[in-house]
Structure formats: C-alpha cells, structure tokens
Coordinates of N, CA and C and ligand atoms in Angstrom, one line a residue:
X1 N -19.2 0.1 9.9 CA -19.0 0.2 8.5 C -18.6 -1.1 7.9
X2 N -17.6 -1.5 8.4 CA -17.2 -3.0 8.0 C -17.1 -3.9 9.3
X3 N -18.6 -4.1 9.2 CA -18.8 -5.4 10.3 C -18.1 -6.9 10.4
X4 N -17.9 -6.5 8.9 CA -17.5 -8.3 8.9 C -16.4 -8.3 7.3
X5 N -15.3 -7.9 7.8 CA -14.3 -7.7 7.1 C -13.7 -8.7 5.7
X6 N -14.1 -9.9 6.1 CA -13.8 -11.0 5.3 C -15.0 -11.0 4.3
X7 N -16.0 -10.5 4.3 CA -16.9 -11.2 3.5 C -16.9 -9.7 3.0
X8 N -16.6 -8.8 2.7 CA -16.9 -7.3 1.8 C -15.8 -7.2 1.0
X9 N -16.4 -7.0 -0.4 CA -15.7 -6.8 -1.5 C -15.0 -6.0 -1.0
X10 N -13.4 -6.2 -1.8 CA -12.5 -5.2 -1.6 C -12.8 -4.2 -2.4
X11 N -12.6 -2.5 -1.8 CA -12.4 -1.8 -3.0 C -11.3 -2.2 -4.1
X12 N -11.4 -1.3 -5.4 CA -11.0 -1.0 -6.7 C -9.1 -1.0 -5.9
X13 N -8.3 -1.7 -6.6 CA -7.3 -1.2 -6.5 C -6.4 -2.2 -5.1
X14 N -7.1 -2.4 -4.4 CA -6.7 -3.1 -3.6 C -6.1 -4.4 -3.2
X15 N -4.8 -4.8 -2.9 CA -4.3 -6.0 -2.9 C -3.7 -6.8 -1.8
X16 N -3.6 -6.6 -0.6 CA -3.9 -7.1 0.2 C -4.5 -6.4 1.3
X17 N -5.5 -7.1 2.3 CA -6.3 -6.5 3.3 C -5.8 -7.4 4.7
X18 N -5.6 -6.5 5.8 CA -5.3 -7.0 7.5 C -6.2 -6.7 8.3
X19 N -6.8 -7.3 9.3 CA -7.6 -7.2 10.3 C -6.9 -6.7 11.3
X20 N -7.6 -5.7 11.8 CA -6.1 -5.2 13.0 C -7.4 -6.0 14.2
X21 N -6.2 -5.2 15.5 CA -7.0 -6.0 16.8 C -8.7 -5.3 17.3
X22 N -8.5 -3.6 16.6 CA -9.3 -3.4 16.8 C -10.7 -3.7 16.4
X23 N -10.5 -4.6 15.3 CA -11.7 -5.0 14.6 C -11.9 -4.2 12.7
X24 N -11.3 -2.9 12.7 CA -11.2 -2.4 11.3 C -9.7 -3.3 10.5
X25 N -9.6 -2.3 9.1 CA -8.8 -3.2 8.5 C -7.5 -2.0 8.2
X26 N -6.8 -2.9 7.7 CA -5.8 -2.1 6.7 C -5.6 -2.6 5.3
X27 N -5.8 -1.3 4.7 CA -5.6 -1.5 3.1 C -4.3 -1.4 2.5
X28 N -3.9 -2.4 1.2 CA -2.9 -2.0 0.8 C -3.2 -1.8 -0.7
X29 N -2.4 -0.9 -1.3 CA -2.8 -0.6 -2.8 C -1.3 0.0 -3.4
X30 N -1.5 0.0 -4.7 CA -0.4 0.5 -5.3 C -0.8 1.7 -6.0
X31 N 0.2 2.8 -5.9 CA 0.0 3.9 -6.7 C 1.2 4.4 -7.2
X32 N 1.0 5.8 -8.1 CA 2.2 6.3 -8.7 C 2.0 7.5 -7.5
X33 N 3.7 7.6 -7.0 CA 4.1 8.5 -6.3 C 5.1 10.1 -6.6
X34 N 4.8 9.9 -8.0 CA 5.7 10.4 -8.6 C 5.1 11.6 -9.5
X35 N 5.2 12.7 -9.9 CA 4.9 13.6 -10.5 C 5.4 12.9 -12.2
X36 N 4.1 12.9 -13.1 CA 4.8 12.6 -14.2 C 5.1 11.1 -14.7
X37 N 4.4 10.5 -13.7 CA 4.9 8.7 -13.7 C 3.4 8.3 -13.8
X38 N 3.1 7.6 -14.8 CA 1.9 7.0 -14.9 C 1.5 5.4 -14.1
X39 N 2.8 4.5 -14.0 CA 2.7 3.5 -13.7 C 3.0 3.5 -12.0
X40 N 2.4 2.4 -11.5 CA 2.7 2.2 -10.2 C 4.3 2.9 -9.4
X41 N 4.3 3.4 -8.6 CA 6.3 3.9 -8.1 C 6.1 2.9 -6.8
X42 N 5.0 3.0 -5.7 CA 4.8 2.6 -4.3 C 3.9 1.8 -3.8
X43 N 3.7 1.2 -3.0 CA 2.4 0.9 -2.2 C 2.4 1.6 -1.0
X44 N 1.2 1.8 -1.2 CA 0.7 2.5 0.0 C -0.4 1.7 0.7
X45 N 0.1 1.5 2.6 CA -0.8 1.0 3.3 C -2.0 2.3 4.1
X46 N -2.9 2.2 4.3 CA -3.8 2.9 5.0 C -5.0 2.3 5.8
X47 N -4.5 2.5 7.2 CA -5.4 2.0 8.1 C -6.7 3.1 8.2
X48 N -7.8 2.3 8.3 CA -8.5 2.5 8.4 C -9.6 3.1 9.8
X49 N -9.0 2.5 10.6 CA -9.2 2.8 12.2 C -8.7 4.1 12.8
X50 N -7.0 4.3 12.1 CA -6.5 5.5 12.8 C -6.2 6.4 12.1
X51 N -6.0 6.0 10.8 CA -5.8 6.9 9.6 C -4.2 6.7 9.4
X52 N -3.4 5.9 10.0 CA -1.8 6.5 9.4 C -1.9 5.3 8.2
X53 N -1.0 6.0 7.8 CA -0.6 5.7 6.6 C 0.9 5.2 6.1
X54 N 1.3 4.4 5.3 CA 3.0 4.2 5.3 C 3.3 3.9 3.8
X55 N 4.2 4.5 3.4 CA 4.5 4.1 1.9 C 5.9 3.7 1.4
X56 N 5.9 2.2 0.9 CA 6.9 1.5 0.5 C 7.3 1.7 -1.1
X57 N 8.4 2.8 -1.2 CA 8.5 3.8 -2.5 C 9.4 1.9 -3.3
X58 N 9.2 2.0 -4.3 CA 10.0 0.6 -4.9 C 11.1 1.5 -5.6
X59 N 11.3 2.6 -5.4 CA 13.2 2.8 -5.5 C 12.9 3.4 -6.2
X60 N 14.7 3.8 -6.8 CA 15.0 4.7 -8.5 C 14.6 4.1 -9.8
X61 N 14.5 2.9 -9.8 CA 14.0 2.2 -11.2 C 13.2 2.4 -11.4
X62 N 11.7 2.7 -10.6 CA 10.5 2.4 -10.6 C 10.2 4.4 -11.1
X63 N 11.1 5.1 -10.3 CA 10.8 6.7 -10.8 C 11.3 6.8 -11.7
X64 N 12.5 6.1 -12.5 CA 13.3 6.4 -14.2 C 12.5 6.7 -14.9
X65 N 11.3 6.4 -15.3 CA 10.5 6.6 -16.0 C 9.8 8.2 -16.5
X66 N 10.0 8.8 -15.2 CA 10.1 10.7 -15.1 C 10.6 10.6 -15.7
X67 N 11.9 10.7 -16.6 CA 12.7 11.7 -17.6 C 12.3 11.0 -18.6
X68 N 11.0 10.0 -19.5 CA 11.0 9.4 -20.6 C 11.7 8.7 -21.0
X69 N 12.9 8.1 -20.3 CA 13.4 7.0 -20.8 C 13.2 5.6 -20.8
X70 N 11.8 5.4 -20.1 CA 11.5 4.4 -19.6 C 11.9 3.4 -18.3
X71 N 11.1 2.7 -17.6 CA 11.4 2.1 -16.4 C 12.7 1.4 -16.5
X72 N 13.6 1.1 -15.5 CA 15.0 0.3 -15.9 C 14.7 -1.4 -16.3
X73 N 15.3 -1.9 -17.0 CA 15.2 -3.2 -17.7 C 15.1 -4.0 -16.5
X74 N 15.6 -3.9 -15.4 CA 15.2 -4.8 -14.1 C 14.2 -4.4 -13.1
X75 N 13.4 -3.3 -13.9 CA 12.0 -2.4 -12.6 C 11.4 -3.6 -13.4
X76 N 10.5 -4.0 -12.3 CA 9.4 -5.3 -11.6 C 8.2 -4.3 -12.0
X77 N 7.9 -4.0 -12.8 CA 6.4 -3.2 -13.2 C 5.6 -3.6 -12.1
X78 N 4.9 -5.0 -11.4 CA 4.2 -5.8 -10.6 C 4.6 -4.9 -9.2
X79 N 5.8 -4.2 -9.2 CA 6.1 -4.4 -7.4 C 6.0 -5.3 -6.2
X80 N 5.7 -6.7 -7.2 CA 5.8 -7.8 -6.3 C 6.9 -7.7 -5.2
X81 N 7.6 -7.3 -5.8 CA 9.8 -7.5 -5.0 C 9.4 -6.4 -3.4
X82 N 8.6 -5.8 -3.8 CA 8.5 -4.7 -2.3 C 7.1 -5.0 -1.5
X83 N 6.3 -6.1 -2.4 CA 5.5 -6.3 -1.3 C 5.3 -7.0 0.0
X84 N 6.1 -7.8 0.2 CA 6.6 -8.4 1.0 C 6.8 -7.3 2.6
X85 N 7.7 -6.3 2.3 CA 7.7 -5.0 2.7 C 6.9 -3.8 3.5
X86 N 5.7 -4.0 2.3 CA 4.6 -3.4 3.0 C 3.6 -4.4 3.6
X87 N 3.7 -5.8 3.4 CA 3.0 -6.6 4.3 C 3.4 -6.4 5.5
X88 N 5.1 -6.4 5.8 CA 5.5 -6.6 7.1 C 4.8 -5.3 7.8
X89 N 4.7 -4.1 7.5 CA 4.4 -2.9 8.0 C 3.2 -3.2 8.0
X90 N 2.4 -3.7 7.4 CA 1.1 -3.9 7.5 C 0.6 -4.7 8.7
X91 N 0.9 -6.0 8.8 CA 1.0 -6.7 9.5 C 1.2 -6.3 11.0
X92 N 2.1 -5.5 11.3 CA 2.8 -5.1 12.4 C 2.2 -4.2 12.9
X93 N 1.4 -3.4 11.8 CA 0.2 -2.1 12.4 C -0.9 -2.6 12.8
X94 N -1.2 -3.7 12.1 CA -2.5 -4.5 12.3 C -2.7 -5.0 13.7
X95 N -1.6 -5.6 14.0 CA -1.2 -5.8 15.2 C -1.5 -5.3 16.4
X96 N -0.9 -4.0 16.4 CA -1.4 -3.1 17.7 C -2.4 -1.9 17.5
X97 N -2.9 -1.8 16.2 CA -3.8 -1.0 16.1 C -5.4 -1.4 16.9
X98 N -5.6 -0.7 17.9 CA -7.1 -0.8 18.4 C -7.9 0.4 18.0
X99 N -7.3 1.1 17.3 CA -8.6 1.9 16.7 C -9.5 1.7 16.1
X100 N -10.4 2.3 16.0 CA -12.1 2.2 15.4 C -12.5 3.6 14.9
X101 N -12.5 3.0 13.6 CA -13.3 4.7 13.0 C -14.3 5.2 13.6
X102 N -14.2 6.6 13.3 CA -15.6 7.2 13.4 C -16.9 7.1 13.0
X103 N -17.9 6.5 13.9 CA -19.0 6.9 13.2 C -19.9 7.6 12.0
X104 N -20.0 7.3 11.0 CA -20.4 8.3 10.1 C -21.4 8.7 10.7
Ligands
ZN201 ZN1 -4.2 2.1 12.8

C-alpha cells in the first residue's frame, strides 16, 4: 500500500509520520476527544502495521471548553506543548514495530 513512505502525500490531518522497522508507518494527527469540544483535546498516534493506537490527551485546559466557558487563557490551541510526547511514543513504537498490514 505504501511502498515508499517518504514520497506519498500525507493524508488530511496529519502531522507528523514514522517509518517503523517493519517497513509501514505511523500516523500522527490531532483530534477532539471530548464530547462537545470542537477544537483539538489530543493527538492521536495510529500505526498502521498493527493497528494500536495511543492517545496524548493535552489535559483539563484543552477539555474547559465542554462547559462554554472557553479554553483556559494558557490552553496552547496548537498542542504543540504535548507534541513532543506523542513523538516520543511514536518514535518508540516505530521502533519495534515489525508489522505489515494486510493485504487488501
Ligand atoms: Zn505497530
């Protein structure tokens, strides 16, 4: 499916990509994890090879926004501050993951 990892557009949404050992990748993306929250709460990593998945929640500031009061005056809208975070986990899955998807 993805033969050649570096040269295929990333999907929509996507902000950083890892080559594990087995040859597939891992995606990282930001979503809202929150009932009610329109803006980013987490990043979520998802390998592609094995399917697990890991999610770096960016705290209570980032969920304040559920009760309409809006995000707290120090929530990092970007989630830059937790990416770091899910690189490491990313990284580290990348690492020892030898899986390879299934065939379509
Ligand atoms: Zn994996």
């Amino acid at each position: 499916m993805q033969t050649t990892p570096t040269a295929t557009a990333w999907p929509t949404g996507v902000i950083a990509r890892y080559l594990t050992t087995g040859g597939t990748t891992v995606d990282i993306t930001e979503r809202s994890g929150h009932y009610g929250v329109k803006h980013p709460t987490e990043h979520l990593a998802t390998c592609h090879g094995c399917g697990e998945t890991h999610t770096e929640d960016w705290g209570w500031d980032a969920q304040h926004d559920a009760f309409g009061t809006g995000p707290q005056p120090d929530f990092d809208p970007t989630g830059e501050s937790h990416l770091p975070a899910a690189k490491q986990w990313t990284q580290a899955h990348a690492e020892r993951c030898r899986a390879l998807p299934r065939p379509a």
